[in-house]
XYZ file of C-alpha atoms in Angstrom:
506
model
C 45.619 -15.319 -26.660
C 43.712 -17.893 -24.852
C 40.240 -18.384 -27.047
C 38.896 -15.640 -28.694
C 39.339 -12.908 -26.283
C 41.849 -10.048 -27.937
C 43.772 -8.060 -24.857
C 47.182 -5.168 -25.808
C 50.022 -6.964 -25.869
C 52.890 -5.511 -23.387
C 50.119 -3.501 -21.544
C 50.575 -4.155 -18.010
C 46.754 -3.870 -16.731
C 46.239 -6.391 -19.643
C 48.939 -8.067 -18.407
C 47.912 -8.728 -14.669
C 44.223 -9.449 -16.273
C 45.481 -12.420 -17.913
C 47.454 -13.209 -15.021
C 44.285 -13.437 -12.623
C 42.371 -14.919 -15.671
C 44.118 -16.949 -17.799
C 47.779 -17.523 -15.645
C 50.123 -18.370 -17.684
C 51.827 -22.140 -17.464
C 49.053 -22.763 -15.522
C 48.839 -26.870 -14.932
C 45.427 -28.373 -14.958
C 45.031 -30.645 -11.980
C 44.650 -34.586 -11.787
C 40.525 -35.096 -12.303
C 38.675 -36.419 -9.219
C 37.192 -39.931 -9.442
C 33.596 -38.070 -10.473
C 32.448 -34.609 -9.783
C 29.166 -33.738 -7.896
C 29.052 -30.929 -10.599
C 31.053 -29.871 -13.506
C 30.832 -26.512 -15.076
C 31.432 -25.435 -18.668
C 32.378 -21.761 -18.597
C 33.931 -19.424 -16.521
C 32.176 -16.300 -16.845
C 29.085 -14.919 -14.552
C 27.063 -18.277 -14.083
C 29.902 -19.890 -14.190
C 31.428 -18.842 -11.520
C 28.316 -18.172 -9.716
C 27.390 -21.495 -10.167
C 30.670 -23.078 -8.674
C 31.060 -20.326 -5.755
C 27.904 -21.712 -4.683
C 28.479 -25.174 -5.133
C 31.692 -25.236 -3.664
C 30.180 -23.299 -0.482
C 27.633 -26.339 0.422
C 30.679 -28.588 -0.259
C 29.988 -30.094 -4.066
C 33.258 -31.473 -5.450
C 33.437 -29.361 -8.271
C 35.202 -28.716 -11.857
C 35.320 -25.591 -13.588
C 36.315 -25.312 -17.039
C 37.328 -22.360 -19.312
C 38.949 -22.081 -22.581
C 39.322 -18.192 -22.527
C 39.469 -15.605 -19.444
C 37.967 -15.899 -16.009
C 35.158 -13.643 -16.046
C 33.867 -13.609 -18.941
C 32.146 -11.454 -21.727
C 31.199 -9.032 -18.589
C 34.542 -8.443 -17.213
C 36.643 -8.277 -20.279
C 34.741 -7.190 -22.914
C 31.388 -6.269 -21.280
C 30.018 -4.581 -18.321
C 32.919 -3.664 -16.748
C 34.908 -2.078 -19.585
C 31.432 -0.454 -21.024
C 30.672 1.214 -17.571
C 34.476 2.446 -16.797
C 34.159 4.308 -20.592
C 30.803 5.729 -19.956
C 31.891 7.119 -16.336
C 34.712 9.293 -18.466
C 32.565 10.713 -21.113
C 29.919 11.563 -18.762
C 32.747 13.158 -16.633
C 33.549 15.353 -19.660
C 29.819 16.065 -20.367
C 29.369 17.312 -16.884
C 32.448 19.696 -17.531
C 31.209 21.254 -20.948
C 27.806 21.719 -19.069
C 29.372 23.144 -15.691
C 28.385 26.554 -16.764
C 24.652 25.847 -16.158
C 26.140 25.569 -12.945
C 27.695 28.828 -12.545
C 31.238 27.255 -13.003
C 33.512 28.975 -15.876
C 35.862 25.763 -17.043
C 38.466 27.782 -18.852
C 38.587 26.601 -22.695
C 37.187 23.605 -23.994
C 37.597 20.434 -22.363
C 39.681 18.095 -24.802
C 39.244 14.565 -23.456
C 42.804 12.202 -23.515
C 40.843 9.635 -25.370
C 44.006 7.329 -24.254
C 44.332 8.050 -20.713
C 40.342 6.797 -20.235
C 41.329 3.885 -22.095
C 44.479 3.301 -20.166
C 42.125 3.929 -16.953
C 39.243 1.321 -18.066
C 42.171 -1.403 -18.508
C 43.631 -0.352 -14.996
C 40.356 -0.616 -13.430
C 39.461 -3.722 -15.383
C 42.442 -5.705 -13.735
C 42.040 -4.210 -10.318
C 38.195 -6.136 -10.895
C 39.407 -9.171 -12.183
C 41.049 -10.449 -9.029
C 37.554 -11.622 -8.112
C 37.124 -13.723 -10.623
C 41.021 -15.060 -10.322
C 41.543 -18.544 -11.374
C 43.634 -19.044 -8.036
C 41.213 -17.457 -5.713
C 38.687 -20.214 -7.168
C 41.465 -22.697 -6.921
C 43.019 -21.749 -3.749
C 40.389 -20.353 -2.037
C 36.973 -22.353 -2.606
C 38.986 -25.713 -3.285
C 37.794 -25.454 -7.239
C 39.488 -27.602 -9.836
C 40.017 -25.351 -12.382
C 40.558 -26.373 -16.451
C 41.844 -24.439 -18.850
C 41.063 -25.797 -22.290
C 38.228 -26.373 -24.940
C 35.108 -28.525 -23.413
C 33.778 -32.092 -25.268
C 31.211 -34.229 -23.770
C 32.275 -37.818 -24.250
C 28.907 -39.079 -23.670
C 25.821 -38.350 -21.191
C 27.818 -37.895 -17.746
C 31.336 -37.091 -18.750
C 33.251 -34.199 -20.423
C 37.171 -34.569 -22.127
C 39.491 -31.346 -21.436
C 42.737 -30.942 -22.458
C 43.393 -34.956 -22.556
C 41.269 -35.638 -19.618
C 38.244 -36.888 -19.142
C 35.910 -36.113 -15.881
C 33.098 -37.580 -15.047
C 30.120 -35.480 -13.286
C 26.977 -36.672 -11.950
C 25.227 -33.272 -12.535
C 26.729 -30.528 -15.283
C 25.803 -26.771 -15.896
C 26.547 -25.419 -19.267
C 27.601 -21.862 -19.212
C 29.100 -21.012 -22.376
C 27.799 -17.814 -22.903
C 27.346 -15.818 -26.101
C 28.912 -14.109 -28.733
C 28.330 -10.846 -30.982
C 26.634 -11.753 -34.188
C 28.577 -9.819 -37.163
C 25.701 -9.338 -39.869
C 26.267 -10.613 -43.123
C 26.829 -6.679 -44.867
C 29.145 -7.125 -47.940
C 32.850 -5.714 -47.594
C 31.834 -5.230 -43.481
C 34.297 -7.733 -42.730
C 36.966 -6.359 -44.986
C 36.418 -2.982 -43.290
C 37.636 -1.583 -40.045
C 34.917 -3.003 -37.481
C 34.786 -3.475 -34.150
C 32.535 -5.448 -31.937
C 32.195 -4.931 -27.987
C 35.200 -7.684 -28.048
C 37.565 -5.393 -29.762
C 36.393 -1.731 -29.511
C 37.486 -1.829 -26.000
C 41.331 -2.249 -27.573
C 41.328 0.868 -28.922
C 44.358 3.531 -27.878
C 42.939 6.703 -30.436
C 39.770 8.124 -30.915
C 38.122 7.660 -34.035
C 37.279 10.618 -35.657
C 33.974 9.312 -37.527
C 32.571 6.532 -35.816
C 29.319 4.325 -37.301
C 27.418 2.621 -34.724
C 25.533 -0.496 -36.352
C 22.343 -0.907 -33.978
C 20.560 1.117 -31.737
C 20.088 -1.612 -29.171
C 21.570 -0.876 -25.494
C 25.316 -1.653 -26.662
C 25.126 0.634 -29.428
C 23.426 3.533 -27.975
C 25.864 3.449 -24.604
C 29.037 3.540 -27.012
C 27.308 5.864 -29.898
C 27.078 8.676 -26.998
C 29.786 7.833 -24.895
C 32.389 8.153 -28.133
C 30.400 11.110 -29.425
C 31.208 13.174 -26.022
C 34.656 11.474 -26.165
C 35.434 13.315 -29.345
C 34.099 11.342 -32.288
C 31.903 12.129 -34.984
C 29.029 9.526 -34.518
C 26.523 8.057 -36.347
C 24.308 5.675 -35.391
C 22.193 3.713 -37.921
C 19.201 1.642 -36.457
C 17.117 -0.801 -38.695
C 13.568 0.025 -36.748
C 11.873 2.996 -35.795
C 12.985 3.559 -32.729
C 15.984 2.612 -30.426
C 15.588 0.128 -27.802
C 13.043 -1.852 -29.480
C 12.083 -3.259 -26.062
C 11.317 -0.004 -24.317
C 8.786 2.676 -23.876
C 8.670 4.891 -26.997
C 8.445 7.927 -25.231
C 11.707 6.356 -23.350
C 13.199 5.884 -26.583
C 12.060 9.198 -28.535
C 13.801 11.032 -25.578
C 16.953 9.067 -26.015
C 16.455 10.511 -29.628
C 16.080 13.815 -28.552
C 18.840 13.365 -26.231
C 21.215 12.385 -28.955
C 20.342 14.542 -31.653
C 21.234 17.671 -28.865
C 24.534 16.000 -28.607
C 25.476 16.273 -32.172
C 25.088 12.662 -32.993
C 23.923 11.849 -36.515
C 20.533 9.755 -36.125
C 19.101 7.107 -38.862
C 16.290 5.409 -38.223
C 14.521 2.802 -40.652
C 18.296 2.324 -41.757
C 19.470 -0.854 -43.327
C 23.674 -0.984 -44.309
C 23.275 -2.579 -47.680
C 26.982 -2.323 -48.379
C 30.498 -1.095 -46.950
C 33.463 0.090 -49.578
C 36.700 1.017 -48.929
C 38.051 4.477 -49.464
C 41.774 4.522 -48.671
C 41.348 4.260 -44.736
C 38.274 5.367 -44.151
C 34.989 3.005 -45.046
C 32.091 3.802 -46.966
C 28.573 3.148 -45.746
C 25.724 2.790 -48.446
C 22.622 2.868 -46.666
C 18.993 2.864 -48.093
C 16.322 4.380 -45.117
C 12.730 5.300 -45.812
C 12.942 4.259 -49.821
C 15.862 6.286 -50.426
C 19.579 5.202 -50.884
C 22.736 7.826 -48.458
C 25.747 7.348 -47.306
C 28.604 8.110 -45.000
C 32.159 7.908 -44.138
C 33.596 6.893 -41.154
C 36.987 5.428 -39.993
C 35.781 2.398 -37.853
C 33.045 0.648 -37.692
C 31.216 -0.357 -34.240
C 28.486 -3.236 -34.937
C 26.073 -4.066 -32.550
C 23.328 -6.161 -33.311
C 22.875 -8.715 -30.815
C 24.486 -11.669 -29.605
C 24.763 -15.593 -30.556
C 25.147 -18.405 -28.090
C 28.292 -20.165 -27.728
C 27.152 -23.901 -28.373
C 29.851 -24.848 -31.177
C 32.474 -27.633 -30.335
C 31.027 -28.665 -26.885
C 29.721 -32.159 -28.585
C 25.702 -31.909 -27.197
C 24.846 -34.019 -29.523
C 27.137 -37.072 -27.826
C 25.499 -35.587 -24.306
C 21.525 -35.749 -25.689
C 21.359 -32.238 -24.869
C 19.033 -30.590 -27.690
C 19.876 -26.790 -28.602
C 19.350 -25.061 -31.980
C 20.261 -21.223 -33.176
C 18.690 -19.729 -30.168
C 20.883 -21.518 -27.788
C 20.749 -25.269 -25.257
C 16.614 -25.966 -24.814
C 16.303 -25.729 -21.270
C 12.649 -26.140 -19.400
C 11.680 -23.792 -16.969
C 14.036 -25.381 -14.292
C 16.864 -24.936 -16.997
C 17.383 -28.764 -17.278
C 18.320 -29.692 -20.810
C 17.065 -32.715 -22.154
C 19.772 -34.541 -20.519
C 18.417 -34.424 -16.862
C 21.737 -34.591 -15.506
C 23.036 -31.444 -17.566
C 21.389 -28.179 -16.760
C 22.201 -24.529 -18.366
C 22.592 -20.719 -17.485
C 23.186 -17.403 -18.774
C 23.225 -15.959 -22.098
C 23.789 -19.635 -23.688
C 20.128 -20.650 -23.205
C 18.484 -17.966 -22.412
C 16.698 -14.531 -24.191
C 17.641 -12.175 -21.023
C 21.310 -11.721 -22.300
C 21.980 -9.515 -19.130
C 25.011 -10.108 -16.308
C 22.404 -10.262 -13.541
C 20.131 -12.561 -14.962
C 23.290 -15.148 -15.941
C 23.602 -14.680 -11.850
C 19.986 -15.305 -10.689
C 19.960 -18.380 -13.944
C 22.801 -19.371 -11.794
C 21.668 -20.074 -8.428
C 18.753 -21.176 -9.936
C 20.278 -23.978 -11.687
C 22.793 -24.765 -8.957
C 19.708 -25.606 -7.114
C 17.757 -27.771 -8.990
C 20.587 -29.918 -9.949
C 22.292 -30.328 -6.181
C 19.532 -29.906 -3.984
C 15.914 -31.075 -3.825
C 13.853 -27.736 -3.627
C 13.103 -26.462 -6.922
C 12.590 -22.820 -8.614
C 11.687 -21.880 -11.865
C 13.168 -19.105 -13.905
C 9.905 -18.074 -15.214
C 9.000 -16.777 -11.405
C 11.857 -14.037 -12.253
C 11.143 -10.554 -11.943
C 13.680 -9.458 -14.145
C 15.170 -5.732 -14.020
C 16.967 -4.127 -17.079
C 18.764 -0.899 -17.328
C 20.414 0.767 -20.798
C 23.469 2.736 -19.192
C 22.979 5.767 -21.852
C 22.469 9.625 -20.119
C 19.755 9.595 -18.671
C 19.625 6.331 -17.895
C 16.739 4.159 -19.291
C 15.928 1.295 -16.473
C 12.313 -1.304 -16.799
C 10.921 -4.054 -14.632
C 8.367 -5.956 -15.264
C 4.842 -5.232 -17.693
C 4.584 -2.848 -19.681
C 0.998 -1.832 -20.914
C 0.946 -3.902 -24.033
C 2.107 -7.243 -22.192
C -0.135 -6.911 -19.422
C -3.082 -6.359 -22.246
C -2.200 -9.863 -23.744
C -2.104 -11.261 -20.082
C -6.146 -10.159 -20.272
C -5.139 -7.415 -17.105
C -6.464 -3.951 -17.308
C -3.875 -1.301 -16.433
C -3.440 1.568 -14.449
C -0.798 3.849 -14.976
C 0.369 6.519 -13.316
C 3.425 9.355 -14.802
C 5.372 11.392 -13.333
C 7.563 13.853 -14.998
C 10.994 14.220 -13.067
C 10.374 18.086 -13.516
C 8.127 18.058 -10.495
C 10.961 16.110 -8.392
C 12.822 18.688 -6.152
C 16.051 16.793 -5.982
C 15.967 16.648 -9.854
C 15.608 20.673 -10.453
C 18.430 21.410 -8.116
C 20.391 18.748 -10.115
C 19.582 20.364 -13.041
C 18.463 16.515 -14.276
C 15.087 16.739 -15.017
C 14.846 15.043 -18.516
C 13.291 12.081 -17.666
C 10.357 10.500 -16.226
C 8.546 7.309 -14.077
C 5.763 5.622 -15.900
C 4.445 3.422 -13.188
C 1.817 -0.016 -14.173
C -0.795 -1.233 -12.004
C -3.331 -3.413 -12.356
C -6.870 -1.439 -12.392
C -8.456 -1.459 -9.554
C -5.662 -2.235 -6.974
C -2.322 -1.297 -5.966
C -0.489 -4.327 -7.592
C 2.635 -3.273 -8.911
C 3.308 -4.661 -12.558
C 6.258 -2.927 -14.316
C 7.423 0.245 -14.436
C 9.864 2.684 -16.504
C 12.296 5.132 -15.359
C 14.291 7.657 -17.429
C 16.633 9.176 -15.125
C 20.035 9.796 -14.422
C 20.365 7.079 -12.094
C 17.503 4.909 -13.373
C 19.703 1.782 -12.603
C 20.091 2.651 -9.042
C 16.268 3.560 -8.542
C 14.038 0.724 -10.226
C 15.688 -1.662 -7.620
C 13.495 -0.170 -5.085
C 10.012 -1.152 -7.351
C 12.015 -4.725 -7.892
C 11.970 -5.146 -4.365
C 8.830 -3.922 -3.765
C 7.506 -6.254 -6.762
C 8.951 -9.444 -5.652
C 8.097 -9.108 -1.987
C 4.091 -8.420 -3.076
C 4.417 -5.117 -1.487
C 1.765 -3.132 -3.210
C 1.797 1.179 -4.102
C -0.244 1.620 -0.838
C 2.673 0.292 1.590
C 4.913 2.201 -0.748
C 3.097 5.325 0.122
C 4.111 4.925 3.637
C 7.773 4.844 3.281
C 9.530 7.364 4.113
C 11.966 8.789 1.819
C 14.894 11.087 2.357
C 14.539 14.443 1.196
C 15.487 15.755 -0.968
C 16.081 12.950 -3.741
C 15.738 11.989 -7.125
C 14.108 8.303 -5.505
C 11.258 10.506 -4.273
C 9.382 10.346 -7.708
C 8.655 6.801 -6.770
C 6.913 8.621 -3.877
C 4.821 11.371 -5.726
C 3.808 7.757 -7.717
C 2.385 6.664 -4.451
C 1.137 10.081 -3.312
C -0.900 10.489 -7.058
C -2.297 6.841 -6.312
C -3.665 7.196 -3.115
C -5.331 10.636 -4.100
C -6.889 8.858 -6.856
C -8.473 6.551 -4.478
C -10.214 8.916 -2.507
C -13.156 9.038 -4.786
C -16.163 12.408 -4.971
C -18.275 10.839 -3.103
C -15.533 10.294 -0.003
C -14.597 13.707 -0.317
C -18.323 15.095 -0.208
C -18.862 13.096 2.619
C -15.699 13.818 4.572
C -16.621 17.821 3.911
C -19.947 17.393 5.474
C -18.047 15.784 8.473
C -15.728 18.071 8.659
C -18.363 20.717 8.720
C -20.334 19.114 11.515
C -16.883 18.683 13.877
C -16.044 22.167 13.526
C-alpha cells in the first residue's frame, strides 16, 4: 500500500478507493519547464490549494506519496461521520419507545454491515478527490511518489526534478502513539487503522478523551462494545466549556461507558488475546481488560523526509514556522493545514488553503489570524464553539456578557425529545458584539454556522433579533438569545417611563 495508509485487501469499495486515489500503474507525467506552483500533499489543502490555482490558470504540480484525499477521506472525517450516523441510528431505535414505537426485541447492530457501508460510502466520496479528475479535468500534473526539495525553488519526485517559482507544503499530520510500555506490542488501533476493522470488539479502551476519542468511545459503545475511556485531565475536551464537557460525562456514563478521569496508562501486558491496562488515577493504581486498544491523543505533523533544511524552510516538533500569511522562511514556499498549524480541523486546512494560494499567486494579502474559526466534536449531542470563550476574552482585557439558554425552553427541542443541551452565548459588555459562543445540541454543527456568519459579517445580537426564524426549530434558541438580549436592554427606568406613557395615551 502506497505510504502509510492501510486499506482491506480484496474489498471492492477499498478497491475502487485506491483506484480514484492511488490508480494503479499510474505514470507520472514529463515535468513542465517550471511550475507557477507546486504542491506537496494531496489531501484537503492540497487539493484545495491546486483546484484553485489551476482555476485562475497557474501551471501547477501536485504531489502525493499516499491516497488522494487525505487523512479526512480515508482515515478521517469521512469514515468517522459514516460510523457515527450507524450507531446513532441504533441509539434512536433502543430509544424509539420514548416515542411511542414498540421495536420488537433488542436491536443487535451488524457491526460488519456498518463497516462494509462506511467503506462503500467512502469510495462513492472519493471520486472527488480522483487523481484523474485533477489530471483530466483541471489540467493538474499529478506525482505519485515521496517529496525532496533539491534546493530553495525545486523539489525531486520519483527521479524528477521540478522546478516551482512558488510552493505550498501540505503534508499534513499524523497520530502520535504515546510512549506506554508493551502499547505497541498490544492490539492498538489509531484513527488510521480502527476504521479496518470487520468485528466488534467486545472491550474496547479509548486512550484520550479529546474529540477523536470521545466520537469513537460512544459510537462503539452503542455499536456493541464494552468501552472505556481513560482521559489524562479532568475533563474531556480540554478546549471546551466544562459544563459542555461534564454533560458529555453525564451523557456517557447513562450509556454504560466506563469513565476515568485524571487517568494516566502507565503500562499495557498481555493476557493471551486480550491486553491489560495498569492505570494509576487520583493516587491510586486499577486496571482493565480489553481486546483492542483505540489511542487517541493528538496528532504530529508530517515534516520527515521532505529535505526543509536544503529549502531554508525552518520547522521544529510543532510543525513548518509559517508567519501569519503562512510563508515559511523561504518566501517562495508557503504552508497549510494540519502541517503548520494548531487548528488540526478539515475546514481550517481549506480556509489555510485559499489563504495561502493567495498570498503566494496573487498580490492581495490575508492573514490567517483574521480567521473566525468554528469547531464541532461530532459526539450525541453534538458539542460545536466559535470564537471567545469567557476566559480568552478576559486576557484580551474585554468584559463579557453572556447570555444561556437551556434547550429545554426550545419548542422544536421538547417535541424532539432532544433537550439535553444548551447555547452559552459571549458578548462584549455593553454592546451586542458577538464574541464566541457554545452549543450542545443535537445538531450543534449545523447551527453555530449561523453565529459564524453572523460573526464574520459584524452583524451584531440586535440584527439577529430581527431575523426571522422558522418555527418550530431547534435554530430558534439562537433567537430566544436575541429575544433575552434585547429585554435586557430595556432598562427600569425605560420601562417606568414607557408605563407613564402608556398611561397618558390610553
Amino acid at each position: 500500500m502506497p505510504g502509510h495508509v492501510e486499506l482491506l485487501a480484496n474489498d471492492p469499495h477499498d478497491q475502487l478507493l485506491l483506484r480514484n486515489t492511488h490508480p494503479p500503474q499510474w505514470t507520472n507525467p514529463t515535468p513542465a519547464s517550471r511550475y507557477n506552483l507546486v504542491i506537496v500533499g494531496a489531501g484537503t489543502a492540497g487539493l484545495v490549494a491546486a483546484a484553485g490555482a489551476a482555476l485562475i490558470g497557474a501551471k501547477v504540480a501536485l504531489i502525493e506519496r499516499a491516497l488522494t484525499g487525505g487523512d479526512c477521506l480515508v482515515t478521517g472525517c469521512v469514515p468517522s461521520k459514516a460510523v457515527i450516523r450507524c450507531a446513532r441510528a441504533a441509539a434512536e431505535v433502543r430509544g424509539a419507545g420514548d416515542y411511542g414505537l414498540r421495536v420488537p426485541g433488542e436491536p443487535t447492530p451488524d457491526f460488519a454491515a456498518v463497516m462494509e457501508r462506511m467503506r462503500r460510502l467512502r469510495a462513492q466520496i472519493s471520486a472527488h478527490d480522483a487523481a484523474r479528475h485533477f489530471r483530466d479535468d483541471r489540467g493538474i500534473d499529478v506525482f505519485f511518489g515521496n517529496a525532496r526539495f533539491a534546493g530553495r525553488d525545486s523539489i525531486d519526485v520519483d527521479g524528477r526534478r521540478l522546478r516551482f517559482r512558488k510552493a505550498i507544503i501540505a503534508t499534513g499530520a499524523r497520530p502520535v502513539l504515546p510512549d506506554i510500555p508493551g502499547l505497541k506490542q498490544s492490539r492498538h488501533f489509531t484513527n488510521e487503522t480502527v476504521f479496518n476493522l470487520t468485528e466488534l470488539p467486545r472491550r474496547l479502551a479509548v486512550v484520550g478523551g479529546g474529540p477523536l476519542g470521545c466520537e469513537l468511545a460512544q459510537a462503539f459503545a452503542r455499536l456493541g462494545s464494552q468501552v472505556s475511556i481513560l482521559q489524562k485531565g479532568e475533563q474531556f475536551l480540554l478546549k471546551e466549556d466544562r459544563a459542555a464537557a461534564d454533560l458529555l460525562l453525564q451523557v456517557f456514563r447513562r450509556e454504560n461507558i466506563e469513565v476515568h478521569l485524571n487517568a494516566t496508562v502507565r503500562e499495557v501486558v498481555e493476557e493471551g488475546s486480550a491486553s491489560r491496562l495498569i492505570v494509576s488515577s487520583f493516587g491510586a493504581t486499577t486496571s482493565l481488560l480489553a481486546d483492542a486498544i483505540l489511542v487517541g491523543v493528538g496528532r504530529t505533523p508530517n515534516v520527515e523526509g521532505l529535505g526543509l533544511e536544503v529549502a531554508g524552510v525552518r520547522f521544529n516538533e510543532k510543525g513548518v514556522a509559517v508567519d501569519d500569511f503562512l510563508r515559511t522562511s523561504n518566501r517562495s514556499i508557503y504552508a497549510a493545514g494540519d502541517v503548520c498549524l494548531p487548528f488540526k480541523f478539515t475546514h481550517m486546512a481549506d480556509a489555510s488553503a485559499r489563504i495561502a494560494l493567495q498570498n503566494a499567486l496573487l498580490p492581495f494579502r490575508r492573514r490567517v489570524s483574521k480567521l473566525i474559526i468554528p469547531r464541532c466534536t461530532y459526539s450525541d449531542p453534538e458539542i460545536a464553539h466559535v470564537g471567545m470563550d469567557e476566559e480568552t476574552a478576559g486576557r484580551k482585557g474585554l468584559a463579557v456578557q453572556s447570555i444561556f439558554v437551556p434547550l429545554a425552553e426550545i419548542d422544536r427541542c421538547i417535541t424532539d425529545g432532544e433537550t439535553e443541551g444548551f447555547l452559552k452565548l459571549h458578548l462584549e459588555k455593553g454592546t451586542d458584539r458577538i464574541l464566541g459562543a457554545t452549543l450542545v445540541a443535537s445538531h450543534a454543527g449545523e447551527i453555530i454556522t449561523q453565529i459564524t456568519t453572523a460573526m464574520v459579517g459584524r452583524i451584531g445580537l440586535k440584527k439577529l433579533a430581527r431575523v426571522i426564524y422558522p418555527y418550530p426549530t431547534q435554530s430558534e434558541v439562537i433567537k430566544k438569545a436575541a429575544d433575552d438580549y434585547f429585554q435586557s436592554t430595556i432598562g427600569s427606568g425605560t420601562r417606568r417611563w414607557l408605563k407613564r406613557w402608556f398611561d397618558f395615551v390610553r
